[in-house]
Coordinates of C-alpha atoms in Angstrom, one line a residue:
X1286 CA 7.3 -2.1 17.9
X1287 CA 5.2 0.3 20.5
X1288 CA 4.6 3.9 20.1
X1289 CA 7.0 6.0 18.8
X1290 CA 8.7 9.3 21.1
X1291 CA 10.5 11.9 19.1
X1292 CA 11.1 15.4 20.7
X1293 CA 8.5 17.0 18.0
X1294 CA 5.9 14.2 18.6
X1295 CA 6.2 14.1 22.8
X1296 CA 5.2 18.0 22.8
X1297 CA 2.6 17.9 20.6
X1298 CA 1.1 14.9 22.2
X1299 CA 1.7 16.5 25.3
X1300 CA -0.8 19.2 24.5
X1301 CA -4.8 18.6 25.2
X1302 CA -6.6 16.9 22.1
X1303 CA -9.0 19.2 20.3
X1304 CA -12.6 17.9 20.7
X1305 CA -14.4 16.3 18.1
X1306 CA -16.2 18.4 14.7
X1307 CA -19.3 17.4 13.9
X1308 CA -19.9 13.9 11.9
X1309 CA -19.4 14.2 8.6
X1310 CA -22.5 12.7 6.7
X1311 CA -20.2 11.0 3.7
X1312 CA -17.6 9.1 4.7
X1313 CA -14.1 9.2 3.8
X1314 CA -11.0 8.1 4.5
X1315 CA -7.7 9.7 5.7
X1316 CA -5.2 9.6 3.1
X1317 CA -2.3 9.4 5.3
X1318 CA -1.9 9.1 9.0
X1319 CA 1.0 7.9 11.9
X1320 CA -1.0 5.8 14.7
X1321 CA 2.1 4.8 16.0
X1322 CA 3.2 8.9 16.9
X1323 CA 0.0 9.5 18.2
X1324 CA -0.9 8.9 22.3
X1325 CA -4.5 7.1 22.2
X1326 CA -4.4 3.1 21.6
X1327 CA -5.1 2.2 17.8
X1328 CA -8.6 1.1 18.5
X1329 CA -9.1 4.5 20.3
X1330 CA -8.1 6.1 17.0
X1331 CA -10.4 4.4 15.1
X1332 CA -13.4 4.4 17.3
X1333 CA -13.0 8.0 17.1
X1334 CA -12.3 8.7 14.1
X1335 CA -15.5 6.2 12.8
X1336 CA -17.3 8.6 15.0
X1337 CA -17.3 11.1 12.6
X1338 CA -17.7 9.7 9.2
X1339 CA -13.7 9.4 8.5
X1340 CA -12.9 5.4 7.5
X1341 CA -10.9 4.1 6.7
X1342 CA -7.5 4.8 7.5
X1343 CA -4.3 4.3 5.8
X1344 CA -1.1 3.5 8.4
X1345 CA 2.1 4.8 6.9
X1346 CA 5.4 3.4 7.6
X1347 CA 8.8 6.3 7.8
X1348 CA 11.1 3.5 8.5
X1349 CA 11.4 -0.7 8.5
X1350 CA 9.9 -1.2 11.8
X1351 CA 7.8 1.6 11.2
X1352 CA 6.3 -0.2 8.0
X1353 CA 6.6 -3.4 9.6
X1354 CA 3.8 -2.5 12.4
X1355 CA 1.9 -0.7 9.5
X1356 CA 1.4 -3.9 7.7
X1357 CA 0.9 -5.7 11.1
X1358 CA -1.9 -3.1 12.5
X1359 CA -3.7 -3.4 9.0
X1360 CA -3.4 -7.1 8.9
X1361 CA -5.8 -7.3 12.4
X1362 CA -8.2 -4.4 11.4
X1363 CA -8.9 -5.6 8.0
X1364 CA -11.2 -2.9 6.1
X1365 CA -10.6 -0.5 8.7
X1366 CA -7.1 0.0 8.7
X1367 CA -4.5 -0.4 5.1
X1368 CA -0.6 0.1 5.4
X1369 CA 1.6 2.0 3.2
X1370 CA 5.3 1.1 3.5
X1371 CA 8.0 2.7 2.7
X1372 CA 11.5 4.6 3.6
X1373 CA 11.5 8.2 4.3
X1374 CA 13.6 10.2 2.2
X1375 CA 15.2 11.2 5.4
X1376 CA 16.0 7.7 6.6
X1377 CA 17.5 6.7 3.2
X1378 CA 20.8 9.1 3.9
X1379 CA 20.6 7.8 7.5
X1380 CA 20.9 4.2 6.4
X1381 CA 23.6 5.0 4.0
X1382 CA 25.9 7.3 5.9
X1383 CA 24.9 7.7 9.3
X1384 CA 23.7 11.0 11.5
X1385 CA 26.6 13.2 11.7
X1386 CA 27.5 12.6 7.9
X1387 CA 28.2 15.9 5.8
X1388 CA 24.6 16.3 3.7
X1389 CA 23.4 14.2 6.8
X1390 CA 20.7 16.2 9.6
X1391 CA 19.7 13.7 11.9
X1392 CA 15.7 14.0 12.5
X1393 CA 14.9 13.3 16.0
X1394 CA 11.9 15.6 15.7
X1395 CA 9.5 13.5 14.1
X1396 CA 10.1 9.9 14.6
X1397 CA 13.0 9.0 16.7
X1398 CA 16.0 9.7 18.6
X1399 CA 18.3 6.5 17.9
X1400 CA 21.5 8.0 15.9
X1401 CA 22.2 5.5 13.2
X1402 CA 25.5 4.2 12.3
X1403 CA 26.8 4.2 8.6
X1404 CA 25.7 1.3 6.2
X1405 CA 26.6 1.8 3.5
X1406 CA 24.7 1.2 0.3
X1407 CA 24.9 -2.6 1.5
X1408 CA 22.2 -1.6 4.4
X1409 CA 20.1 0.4 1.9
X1410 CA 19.6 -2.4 -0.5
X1411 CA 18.8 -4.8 2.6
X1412 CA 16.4 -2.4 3.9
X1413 CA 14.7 -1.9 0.6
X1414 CA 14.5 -5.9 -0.1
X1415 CA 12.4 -6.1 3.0
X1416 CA 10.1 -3.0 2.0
X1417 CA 9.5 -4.8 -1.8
X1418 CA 8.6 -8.5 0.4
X1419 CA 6.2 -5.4 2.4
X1420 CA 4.9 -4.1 -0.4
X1421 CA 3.5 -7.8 -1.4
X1422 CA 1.1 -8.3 0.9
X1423 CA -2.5 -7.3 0.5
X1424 CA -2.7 -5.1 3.4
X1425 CA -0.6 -2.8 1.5
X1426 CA -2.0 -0.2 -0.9
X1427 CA 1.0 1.6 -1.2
X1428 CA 4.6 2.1 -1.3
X1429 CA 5.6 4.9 0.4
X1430 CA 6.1 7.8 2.0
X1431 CA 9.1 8.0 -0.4
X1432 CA 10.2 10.8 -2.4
X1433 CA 12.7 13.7 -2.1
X1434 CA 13.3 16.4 0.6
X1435 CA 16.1 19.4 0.4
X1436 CA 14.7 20.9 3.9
X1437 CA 17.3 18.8 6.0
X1438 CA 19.4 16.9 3.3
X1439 CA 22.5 18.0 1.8
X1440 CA 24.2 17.0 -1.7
X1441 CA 25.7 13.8 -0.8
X1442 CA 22.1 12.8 1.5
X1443 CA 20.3 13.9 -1.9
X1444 CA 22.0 11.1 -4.1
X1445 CA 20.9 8.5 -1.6
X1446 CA 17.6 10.2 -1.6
X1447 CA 17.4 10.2 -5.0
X1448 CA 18.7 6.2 -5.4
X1449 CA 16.0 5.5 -2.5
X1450 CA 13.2 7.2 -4.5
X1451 CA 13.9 5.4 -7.7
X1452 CA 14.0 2.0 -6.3
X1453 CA 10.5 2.8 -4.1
X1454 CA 9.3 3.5 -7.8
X1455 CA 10.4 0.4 -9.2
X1456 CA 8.6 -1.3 -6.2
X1457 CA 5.4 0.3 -6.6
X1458 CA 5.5 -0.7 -9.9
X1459 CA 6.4 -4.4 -9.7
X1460 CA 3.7 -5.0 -6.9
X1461 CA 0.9 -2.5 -9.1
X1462 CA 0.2 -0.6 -5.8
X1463 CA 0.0 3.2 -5.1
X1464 CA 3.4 5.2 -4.7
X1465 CA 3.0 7.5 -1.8
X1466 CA 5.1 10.8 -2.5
X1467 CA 6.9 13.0 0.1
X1468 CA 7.7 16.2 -1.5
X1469 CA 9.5 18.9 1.0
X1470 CA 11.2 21.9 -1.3
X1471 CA 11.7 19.1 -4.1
X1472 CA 9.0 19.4 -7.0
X1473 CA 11.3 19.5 -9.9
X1474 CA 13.2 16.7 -8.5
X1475 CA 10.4 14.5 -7.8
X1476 CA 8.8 15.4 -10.8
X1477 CA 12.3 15.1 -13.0
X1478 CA 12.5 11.5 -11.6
X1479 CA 9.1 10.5 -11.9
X1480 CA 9.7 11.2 -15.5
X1481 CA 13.0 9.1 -15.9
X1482 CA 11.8 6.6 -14.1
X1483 CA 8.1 6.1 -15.7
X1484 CA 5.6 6.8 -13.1
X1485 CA 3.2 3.8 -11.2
X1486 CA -0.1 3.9 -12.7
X1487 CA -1.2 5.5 -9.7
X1488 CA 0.7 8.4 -7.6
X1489 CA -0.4 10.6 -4.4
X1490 CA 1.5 13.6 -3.3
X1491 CA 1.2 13.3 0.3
X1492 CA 0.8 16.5 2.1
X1493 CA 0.4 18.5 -1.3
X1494 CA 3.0 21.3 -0.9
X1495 CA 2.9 23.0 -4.1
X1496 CA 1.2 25.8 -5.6
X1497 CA -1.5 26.2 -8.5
X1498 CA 1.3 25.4 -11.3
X1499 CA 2.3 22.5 -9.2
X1500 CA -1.2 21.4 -9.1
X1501 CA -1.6 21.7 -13.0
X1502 CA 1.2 20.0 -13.4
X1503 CA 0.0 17.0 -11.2
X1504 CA -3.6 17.2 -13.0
X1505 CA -1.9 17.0 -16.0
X1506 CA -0.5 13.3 -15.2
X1507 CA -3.2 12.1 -13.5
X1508 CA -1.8 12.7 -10.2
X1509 CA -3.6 12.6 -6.8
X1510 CA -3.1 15.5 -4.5
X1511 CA -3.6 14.6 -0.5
X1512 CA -4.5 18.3 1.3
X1513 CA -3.5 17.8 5.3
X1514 CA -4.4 20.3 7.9
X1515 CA -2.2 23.1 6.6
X1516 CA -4.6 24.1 3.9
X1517 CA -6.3 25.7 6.5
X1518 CA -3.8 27.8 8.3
X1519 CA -3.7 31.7 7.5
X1520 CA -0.6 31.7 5.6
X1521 CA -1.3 28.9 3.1
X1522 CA -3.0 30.9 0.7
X1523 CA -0.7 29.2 -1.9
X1524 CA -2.0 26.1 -1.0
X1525 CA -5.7 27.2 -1.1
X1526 CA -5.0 28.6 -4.7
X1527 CA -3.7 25.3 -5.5
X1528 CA -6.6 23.0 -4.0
X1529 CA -9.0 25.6 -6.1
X1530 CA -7.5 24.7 -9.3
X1531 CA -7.1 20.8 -8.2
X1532 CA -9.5 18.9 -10.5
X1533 CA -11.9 16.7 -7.9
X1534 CA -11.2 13.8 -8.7
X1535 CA -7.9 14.1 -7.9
X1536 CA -8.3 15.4 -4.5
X1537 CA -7.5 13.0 -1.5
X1538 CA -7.8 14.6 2.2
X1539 CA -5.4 13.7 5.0
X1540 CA -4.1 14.3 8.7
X1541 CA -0.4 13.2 8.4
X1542 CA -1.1 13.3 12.5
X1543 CA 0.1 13.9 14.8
X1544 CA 1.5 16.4 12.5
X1545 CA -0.5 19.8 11.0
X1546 CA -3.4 20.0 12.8
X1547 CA -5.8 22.2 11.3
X1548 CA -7.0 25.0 12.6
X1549 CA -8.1 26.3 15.1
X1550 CA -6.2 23.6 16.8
X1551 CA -2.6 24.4 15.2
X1552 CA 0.1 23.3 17.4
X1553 CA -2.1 20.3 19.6
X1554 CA -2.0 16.8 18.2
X1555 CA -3.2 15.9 15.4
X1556 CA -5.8 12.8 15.4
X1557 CA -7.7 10.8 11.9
X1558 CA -10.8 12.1 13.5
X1559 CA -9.8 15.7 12.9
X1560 CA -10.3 15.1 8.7
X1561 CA -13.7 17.0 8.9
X1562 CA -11.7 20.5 9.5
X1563 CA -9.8 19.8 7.0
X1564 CA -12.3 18.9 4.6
X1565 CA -14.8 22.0 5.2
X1566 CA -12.2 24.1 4.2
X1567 CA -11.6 22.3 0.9
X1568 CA -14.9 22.2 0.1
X1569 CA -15.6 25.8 1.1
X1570 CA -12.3 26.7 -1.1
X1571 CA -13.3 24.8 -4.3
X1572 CA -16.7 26.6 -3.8
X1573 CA -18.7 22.6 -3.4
X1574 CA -20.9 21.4 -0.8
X1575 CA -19.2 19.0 1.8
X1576 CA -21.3 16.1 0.7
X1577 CA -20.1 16.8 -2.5
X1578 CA -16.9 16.7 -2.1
X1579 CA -16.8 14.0 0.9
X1580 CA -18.5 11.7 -1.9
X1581 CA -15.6 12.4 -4.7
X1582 CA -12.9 12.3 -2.0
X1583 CA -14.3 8.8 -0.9
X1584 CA -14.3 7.0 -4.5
X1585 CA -11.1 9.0 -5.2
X1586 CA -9.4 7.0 -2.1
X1587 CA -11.0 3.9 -3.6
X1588 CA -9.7 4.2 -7.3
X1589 CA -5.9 5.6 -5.4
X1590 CA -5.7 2.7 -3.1
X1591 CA -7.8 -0.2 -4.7
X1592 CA -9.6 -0.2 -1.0

């Protein structure tokens, strides 16, 4: 599998890269990242990212051969480099009923542009046999990004969300890694179904969306929360409320790149070596020094991923 094209991810990759912050002193690692979507060469993206302070970096897989090359690219940078392997919610309805269903957006922003015929639930389980063999190997530190998203997704793309979700759970589970959560206009389904099914022993909300209830909530079960670049924009003032009352040792930082760069680089692509922005402002919002929190952000990756 080579690099991956989709409208979103050819014009933000099309803009100039932002130049690099200064190193951080601490290093930590970035939560949750798409080498494949981004334009440099993997061991560009590490090189630079190493270059200030931000190791190591978790790979995660949207789709099979998306998860596939996450295990492979973690597999020959060992230490430097863990997978995460999953289904997207938004590939699970894909699989199940093709682009075009009712319930059914096709996302060519983010990841590709190949429509997908109908599977049926037949495809699904295939799919999802491959992602538990995935989830196996050592590389791998976690299952996901899996979860639930109503942004795009209809009723009838929901229940295959929904069935998706549940069975990423039971994987995490039987394999004792890390389930990686997408959470898009979803938290009381994700949390309604993390309760029903018995959450993993260890759960990170990618991209934490929520707000300060949201965060309490997640405190309250031990949850990790993974801040990306749009804790720093102007409008997420939500967010910032939210990282504020985010215990710290539940606090992971990511890029999601080449997605939600932070500012004052908003709309250019989004690179692992970018964490520092993001960090500053999480320290500077929870009112702690950036070695501080660089040092509890760094054992918190270790305890979430079993680096």
């Amino acid at each position: 599998m080579g690099k991956r094209s989709g409208r979103a991810v050819r014009e933000r990759n099309a803009q100039t890269p932002p130049p690099a912050p200064g190193a951080l002193r601490v290093a930590v690692a970035d939560s949750h990242t798409h080498m494949d979507m981004q334009t440099p060469d993997v061991e560009e993206i590490i090189a630079a990212a190493e270059g200030v302070g931000v190791t190591p970096l978790v790979q995660v897989g949207v789709d099979l051969p998306s998860s596939r090359w996450a295990a492979e690219v973690a597999a020959a940078h060992p230490g430097k480099v863990w997978a995460a392997v999953a289904l997207h919610p938004n590939e699970a309805p894909r699989v199940v009923h093709g682009d075009g269903a009712e319930g059914v957006e096709a996302d060519d922003t983010d990841w590709t542009e190949k429509a997908r015929p109908a599977g049926g639930i037949e495809a699904l389980e295939a799919e999802l046999a491959e992602i538990d063999e995935l989830a196996a190997l050592p590389q791998v530190v976690a299952v996901g990004e899996t979860g639930m998203d109503t942004f795009r997704t209809g009723p009838e793309g929901a229940r295959a969300q929904e069935e998706s979700f549940r069975r990423h759970i039971a994987i995490a589970k039987r394999h004792g890694k890390a389930l990686m959560i997408h959470d898009r206009e979803a938290h009381e389904d994700v949390l309604r179904v993390l309760a029903e099914e018995g959450a993993p022993e260890r759960v990170v909300f990618h991209c934490f969306s929520g707000d300060a209830d949201m965060a309490r909530v997640c405190a309250k079960h031990g949850y990790f929360m993974s801040f990306a670049g749009n804790v720093t924009f102007a409008s997420a003032e939500p967010l910032r409320e939210a990282a504020k009352v985010a215990p710290p040792e539940l606090v992971l930082v990511e890029t999601d790149a080449p997605f939600l760069t932070p500012k004052p680089y908003r709309g250019r692509p989004n690179a692992p070596y970018l964490v520092p922005l993001t960090l500053r402002v999480l320290a500077e919002t929870k009112g702690m020094g950036e070695e501080e929190l660089a040092g509890v952000v760094a054992d918190n990756a270790r305890r979430a991923f079993g680096f």
